Coordinates of C-alpha atoms in Angstrom, one line a residue:
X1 CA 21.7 -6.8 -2.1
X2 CA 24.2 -7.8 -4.5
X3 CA 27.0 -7.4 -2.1
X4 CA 24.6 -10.1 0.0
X5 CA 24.9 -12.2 -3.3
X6 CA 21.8 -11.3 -4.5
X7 CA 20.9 -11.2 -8.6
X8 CA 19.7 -8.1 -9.0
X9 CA 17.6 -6.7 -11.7
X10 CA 17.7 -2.8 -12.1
X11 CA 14.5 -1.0 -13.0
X12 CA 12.5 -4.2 -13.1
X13 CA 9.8 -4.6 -15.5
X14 CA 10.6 -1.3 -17.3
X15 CA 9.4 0.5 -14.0
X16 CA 12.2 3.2 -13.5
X17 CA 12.7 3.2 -9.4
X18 CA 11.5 -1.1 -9.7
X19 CA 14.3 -3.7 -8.7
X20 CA 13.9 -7.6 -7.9
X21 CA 16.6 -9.0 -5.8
X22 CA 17.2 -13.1 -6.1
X23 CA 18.7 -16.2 -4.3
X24 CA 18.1 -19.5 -5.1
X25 CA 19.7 -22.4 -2.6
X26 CA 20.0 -26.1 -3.2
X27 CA 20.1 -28.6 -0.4
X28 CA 22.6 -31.0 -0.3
X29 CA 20.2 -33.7 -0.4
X30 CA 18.5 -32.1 -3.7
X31 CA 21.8 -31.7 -5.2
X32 CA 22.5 -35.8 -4.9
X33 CA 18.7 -36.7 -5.6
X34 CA 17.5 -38.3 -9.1
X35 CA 14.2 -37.2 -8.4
X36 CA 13.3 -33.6 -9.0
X37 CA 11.5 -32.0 -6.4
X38 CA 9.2 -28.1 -6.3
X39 CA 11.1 -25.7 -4.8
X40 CA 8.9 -23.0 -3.4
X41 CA 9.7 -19.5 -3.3
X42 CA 9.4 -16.3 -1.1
X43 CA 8.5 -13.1 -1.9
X44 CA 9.0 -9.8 0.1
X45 CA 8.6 -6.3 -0.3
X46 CA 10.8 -3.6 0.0
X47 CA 8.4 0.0 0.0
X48 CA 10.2 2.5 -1.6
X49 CA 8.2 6.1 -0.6
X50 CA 7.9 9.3 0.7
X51 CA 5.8 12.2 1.3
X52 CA 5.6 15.7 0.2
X53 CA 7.4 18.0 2.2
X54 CA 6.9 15.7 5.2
X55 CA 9.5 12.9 4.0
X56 CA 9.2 9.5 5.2
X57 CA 5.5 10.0 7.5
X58 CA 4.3 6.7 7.1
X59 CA 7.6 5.2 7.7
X60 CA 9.0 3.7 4.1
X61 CA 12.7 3.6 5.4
X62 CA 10.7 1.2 8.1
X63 CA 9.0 -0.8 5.1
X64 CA 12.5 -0.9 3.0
X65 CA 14.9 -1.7 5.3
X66 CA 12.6 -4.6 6.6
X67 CA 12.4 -6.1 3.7
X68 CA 15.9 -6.2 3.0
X69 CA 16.5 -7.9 6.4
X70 CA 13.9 -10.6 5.9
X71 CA 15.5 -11.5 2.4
X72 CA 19.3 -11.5 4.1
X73 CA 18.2 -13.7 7.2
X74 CA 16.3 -15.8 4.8
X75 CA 19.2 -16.3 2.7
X76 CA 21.6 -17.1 6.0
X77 CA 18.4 -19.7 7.3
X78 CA 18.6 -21.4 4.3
X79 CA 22.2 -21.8 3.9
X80 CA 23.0 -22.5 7.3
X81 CA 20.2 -25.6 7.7
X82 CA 21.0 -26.6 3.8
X83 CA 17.2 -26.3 2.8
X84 CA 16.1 -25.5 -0.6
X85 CA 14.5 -22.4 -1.4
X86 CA 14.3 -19.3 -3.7
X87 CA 13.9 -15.7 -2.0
X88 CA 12.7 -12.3 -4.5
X89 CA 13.3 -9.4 -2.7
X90 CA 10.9 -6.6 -4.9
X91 CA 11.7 -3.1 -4.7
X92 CA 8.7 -1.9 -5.0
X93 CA 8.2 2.9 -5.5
X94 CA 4.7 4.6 -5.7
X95 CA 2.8 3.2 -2.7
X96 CA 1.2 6.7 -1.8
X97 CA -1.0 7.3 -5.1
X98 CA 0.8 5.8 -7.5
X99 CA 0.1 2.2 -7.4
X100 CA 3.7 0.8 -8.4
X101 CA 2.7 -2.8 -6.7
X102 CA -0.6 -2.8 -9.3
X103 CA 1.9 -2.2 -12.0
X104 CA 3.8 -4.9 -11.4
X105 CA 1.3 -7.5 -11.1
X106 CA 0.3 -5.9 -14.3
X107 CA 3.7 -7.1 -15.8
X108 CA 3.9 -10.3 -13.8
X109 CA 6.3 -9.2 -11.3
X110 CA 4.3 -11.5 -8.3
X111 CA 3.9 -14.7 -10.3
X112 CA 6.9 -16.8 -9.8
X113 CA 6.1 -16.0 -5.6
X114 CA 4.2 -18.6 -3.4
X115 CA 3.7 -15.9 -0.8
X116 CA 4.5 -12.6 -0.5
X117 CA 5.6 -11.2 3.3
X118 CA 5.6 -7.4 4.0
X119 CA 5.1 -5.4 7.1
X120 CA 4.2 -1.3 7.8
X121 CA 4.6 0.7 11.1
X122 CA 2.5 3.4 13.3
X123 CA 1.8 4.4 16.4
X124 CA 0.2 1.7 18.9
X125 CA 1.0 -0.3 22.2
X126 CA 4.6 -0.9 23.3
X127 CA 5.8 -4.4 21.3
X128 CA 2.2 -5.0 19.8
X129 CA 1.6 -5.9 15.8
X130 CA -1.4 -6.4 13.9
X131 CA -3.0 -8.3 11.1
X132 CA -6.4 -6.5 10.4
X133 CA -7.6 -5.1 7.2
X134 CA -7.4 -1.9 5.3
X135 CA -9.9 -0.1 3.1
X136 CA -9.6 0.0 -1.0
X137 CA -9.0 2.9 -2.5
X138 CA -9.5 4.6 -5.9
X139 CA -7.9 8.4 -6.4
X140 CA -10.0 10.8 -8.8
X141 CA -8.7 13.6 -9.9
X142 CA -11.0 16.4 -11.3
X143 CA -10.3 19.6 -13.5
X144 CA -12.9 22.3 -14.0
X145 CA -12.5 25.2 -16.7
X146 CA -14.6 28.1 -17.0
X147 CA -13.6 31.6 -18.8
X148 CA -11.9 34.5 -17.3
X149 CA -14.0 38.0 -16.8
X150 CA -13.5 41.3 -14.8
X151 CA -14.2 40.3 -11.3
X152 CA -16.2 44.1 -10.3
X153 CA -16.4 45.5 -13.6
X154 CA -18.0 41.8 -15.7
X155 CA -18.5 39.3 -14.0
X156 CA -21.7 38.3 -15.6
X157 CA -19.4 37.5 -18.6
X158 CA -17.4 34.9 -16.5
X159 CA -17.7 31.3 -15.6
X160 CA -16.3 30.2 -12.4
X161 CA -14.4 27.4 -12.0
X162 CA -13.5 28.0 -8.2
X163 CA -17.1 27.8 -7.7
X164 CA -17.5 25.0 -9.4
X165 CA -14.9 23.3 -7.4
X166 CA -16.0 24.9 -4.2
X167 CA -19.9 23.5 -4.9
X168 CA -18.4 20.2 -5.3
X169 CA -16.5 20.4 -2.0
X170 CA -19.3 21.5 -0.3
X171 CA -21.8 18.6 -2.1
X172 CA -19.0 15.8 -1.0
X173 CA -19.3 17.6 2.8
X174 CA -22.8 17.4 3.0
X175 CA -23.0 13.8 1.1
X176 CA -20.6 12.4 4.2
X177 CA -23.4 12.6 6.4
X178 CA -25.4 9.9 4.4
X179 CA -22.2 7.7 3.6
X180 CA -21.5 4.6 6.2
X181 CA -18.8 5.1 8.7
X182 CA -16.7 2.6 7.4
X183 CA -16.4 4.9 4.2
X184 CA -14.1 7.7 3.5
X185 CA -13.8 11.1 0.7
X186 CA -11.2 13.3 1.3
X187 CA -9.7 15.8 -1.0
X188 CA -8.3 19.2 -1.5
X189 CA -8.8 22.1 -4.3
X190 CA -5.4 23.7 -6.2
X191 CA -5.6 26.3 -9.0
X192 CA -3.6 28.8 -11.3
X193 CA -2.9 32.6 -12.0
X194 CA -5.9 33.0 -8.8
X195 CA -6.1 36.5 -8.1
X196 CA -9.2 38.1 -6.0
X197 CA -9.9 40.9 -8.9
X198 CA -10.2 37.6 -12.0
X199 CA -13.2 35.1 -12.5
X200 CA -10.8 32.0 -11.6
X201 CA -10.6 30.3 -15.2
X202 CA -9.4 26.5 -13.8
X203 CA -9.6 24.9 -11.2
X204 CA -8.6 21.3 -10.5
X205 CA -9.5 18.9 -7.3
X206 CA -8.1 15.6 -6.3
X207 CA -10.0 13.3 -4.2
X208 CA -9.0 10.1 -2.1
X209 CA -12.5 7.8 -2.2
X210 CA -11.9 5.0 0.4
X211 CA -14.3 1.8 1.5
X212 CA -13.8 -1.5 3.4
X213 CA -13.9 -3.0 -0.3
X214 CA -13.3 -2.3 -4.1
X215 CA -17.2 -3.0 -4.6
X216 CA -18.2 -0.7 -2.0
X217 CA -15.2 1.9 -3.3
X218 CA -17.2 1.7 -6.6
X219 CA -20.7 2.4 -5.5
X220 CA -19.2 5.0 -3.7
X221 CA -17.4 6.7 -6.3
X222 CA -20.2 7.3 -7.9
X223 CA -22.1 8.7 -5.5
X224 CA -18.9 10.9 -5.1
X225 CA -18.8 11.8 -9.4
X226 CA -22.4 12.9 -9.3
X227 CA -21.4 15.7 -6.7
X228 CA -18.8 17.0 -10.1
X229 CA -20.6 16.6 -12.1
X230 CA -23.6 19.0 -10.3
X231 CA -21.3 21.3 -9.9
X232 CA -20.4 22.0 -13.1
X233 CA -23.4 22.2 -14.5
X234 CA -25.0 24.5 -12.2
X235 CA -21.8 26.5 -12.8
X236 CA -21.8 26.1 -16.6
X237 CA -18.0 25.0 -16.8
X238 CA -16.6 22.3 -18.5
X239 CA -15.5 18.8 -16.4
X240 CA -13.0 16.5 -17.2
X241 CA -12.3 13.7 -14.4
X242 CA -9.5 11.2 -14.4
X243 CA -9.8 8.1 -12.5
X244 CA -6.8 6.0 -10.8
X245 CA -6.5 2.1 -10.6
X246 CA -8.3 1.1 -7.2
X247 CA -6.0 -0.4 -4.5
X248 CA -8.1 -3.2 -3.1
X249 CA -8.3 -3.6 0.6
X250 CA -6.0 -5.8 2.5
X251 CA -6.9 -9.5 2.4
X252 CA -4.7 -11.2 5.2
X253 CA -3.9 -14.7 4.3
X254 CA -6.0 -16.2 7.9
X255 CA -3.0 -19.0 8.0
X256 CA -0.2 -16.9 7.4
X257 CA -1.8 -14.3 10.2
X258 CA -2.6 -17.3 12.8
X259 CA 1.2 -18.4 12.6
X260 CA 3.0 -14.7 12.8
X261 CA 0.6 -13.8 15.6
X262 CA 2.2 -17.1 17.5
X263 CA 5.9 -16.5 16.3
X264 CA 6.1 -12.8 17.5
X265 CA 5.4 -14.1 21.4
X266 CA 8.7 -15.7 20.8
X267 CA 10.1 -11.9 20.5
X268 CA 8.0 -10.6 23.1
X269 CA 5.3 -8.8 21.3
X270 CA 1.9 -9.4 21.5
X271 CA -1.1 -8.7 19.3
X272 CA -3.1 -5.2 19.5
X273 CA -6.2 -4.0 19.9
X274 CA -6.9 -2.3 16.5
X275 CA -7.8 -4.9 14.3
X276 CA -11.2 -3.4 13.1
X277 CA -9.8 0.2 13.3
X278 CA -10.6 2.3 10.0
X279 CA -7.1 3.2 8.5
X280 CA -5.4 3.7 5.2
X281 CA -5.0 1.8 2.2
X282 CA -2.4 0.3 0.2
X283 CA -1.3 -1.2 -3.3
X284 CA 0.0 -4.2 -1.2
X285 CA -4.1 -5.2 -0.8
X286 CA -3.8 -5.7 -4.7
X287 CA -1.1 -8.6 -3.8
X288 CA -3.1 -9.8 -1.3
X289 CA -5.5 -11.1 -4.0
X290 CA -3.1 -12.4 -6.5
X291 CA -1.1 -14.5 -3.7
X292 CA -1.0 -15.3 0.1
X293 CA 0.1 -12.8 1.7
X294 CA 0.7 -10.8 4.9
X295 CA 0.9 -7.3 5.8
X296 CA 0.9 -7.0 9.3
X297 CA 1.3 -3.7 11.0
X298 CA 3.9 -3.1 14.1
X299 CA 3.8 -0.2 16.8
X300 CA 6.5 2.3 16.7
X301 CA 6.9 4.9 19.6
X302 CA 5.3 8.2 18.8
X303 CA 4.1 11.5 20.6
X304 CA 0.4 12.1 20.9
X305 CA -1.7 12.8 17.3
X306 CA 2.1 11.7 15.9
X307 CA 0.8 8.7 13.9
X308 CA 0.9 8.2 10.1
X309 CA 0.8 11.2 7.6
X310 CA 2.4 13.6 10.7
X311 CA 5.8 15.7 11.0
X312 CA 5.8 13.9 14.3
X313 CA 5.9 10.6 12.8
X314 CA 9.0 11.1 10.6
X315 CA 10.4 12.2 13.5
X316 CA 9.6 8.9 15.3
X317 CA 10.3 6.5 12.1
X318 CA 14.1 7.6 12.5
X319 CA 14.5 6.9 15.9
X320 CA 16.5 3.5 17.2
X321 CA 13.7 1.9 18.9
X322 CA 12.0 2.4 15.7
X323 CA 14.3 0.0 14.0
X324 CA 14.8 -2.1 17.1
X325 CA 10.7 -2.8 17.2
X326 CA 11.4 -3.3 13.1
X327 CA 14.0 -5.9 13.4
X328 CA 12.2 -8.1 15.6
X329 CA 9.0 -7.5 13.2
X330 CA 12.0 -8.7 10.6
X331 CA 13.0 -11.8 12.6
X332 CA 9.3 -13.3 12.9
X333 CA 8.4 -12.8 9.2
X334 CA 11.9 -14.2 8.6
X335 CA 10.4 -17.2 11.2
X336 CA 7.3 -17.6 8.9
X337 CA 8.4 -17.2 5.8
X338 CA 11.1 -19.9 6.3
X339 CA 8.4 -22.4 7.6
X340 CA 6.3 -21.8 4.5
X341 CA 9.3 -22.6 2.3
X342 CA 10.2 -25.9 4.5
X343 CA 6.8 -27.4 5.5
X344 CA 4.8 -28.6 2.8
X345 CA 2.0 -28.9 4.8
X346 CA 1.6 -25.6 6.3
X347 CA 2.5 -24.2 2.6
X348 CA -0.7 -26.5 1.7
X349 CA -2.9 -24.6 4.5
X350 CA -1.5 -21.5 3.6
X351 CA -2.4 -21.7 -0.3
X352 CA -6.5 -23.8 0.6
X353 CA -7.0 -20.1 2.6
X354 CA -6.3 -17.7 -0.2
X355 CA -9.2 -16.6 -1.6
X356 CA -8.7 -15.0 -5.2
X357 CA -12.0 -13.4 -5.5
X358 CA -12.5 -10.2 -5.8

């Protein structure tokens, strides 16, 4: 970005992997004007992620490099119709359990923005994009600890913290069937030193508890912490549960999403058909409450059950129609987020629709 004569602030907000790119532009006519005037400013996101063992899955070198294209056509807009504007290209890490976007709204990192543009690929009809919701997530992570015994010989003189953690799995399976189909609990079960002839001493558990909103996500949750806590105490093992910051679902900005959806006919795309679909969740739904803001999802090519969170996805997310469909998904946010910069009163539309509440 700096080579694109960018400012560029490294590990941004004391957040290690963190960066903020800037350009500011001043219109000729601002330049000779005595009277001061607002100068509104663009925000975009650059995803910076991956996933273990399965690399980039849900398509983060998609996210990045889109967001790197929006700021540099942004930046040529500007300068070649001499319009005023400022441009923050975020770099923002931790999208997939960590949260990195809530930390930096935390820290103020979204405050100077007027809007805040992003987009995020997967599988779906040829040249089709989306701007429907996502659910809100919180992550819990559980840790059980019982006391070693003699597997044959004593086990009467253990306490069992796989069983603990397996009761718990099996409570959450038989809870689903009373949770609304809009909700979602996931997780797996890891351990230490297992061996078949030892009363497993630890066991820990980390759960994904998902909902179309962060009040929903709460009700939920504890629905979900009642099932640990059962467990251990039928098992007599001690519980200790950690609880993550809750990504918030995805509130499209409804102006911001009326105007892309007419700018990407211009590029031949056309909306698609998954707008209520139950999907996943993101830290960009936190920004989406702070701002106006846009996250609008774009089709990528993929093989059959190759969509997000598959081996057949990364392969997919590196191909060059993969970047072709990402570049034109580049060019109309480019499109929209000029217009919000330049047209005071679609920026006025745009900011009357947000709707802070949580």
């Amino acid at each position: 970005m700096e080579s694109y004569g960018f400012d560029v602030t490294r590990h941004y907000l004391g957040l290690d992997t963190a960066w903020r790119a800037d350009f500011k532009f001043r219109s000729s006519a601002s330049k000779v004007s005595e009277q001061s005037s607002t100068i509104h400013t663009l925000g975009i996101n650059s995803e910076m992620d991956a996933l273990p063992a399965i690399g980039h899955a849900c398509g983060h070198n998609l996210i990045a490099i889109a967001g790197v294209g929006i700021a540099i056509a942004a930046k040529a807009a500007l300068e070649k119709h001499d319009l005023d504007g400022n441009i923050v290209l975020l770099g923002t890490p931790a999208e997939e359990g960590g949260a990195g976007k809530v930390a930096l709204i935390e820290k103020g990192g979204y405050k100077d923005m007027d809007l805040c543009l992003m987009c995020h690929p997967g599988p779906g009809p040829k040249k089709s994009s989306g701007v429907g919701p996502s659910l809100a997530l919180t992550g819990i992570q559980v840790e059980y600890f019982g006391h070693t015994a003699h597997a044959s010989a004593a086990p009467w003189e253990g306490k069992n913290a796989l069983d603990a953690a397996f009761l718990a799995y099996s409570a959450i399976s038989v809870l689903r069937q009373q949770i609304k189909p809009t909700h979602r609990v996931h997780g797996i079960v890891e351990g230490r030193d297992w061996a078949p002839n030892i009363i497993p001493d630890y066991a820990k558990m980390r759960w994904l508890v998902r909902a179309p909103s962060a009040a929903e996500v709460e009700i939920l949750k504890e629905r979900v912490t009642n099932c640990f806590k059962a467990a251990a105490l039928s098992t007599g093992c001690k519980m200790e549960m950690r609880t993550d910051e809750t990504m918030y679902d995805l509130r499209q900005n409804t102006m911001l999403a009326e105007e892309y959806l007419d700018i990407i006919k211009k590029y031949g795309m056309g909306p698609n058909s998954m707008e209520g679909a139950i999907g996943g969740s993101t830290d960009f739904g936190n920004v989406t409450y702070e701002l106006p803001s846009l996250h609008p999802s774009y089709a990528i090519p993929t093989t059959p059950n190759g969509g997000n969170h598959t081996r057949g996805f990364t392969d997919a997310a590196r191909t060059k129609v993969a970047h072709e469909c990402t570049l034109r998904v580049s060019k109309a946010l480019t499109v929209l987020g000029i217009r919000a910069l330049t047209d005071e009163k679609f920026l006025k539309e745009v900011k009357d629709a947000f709707n802070p509440n949580k």
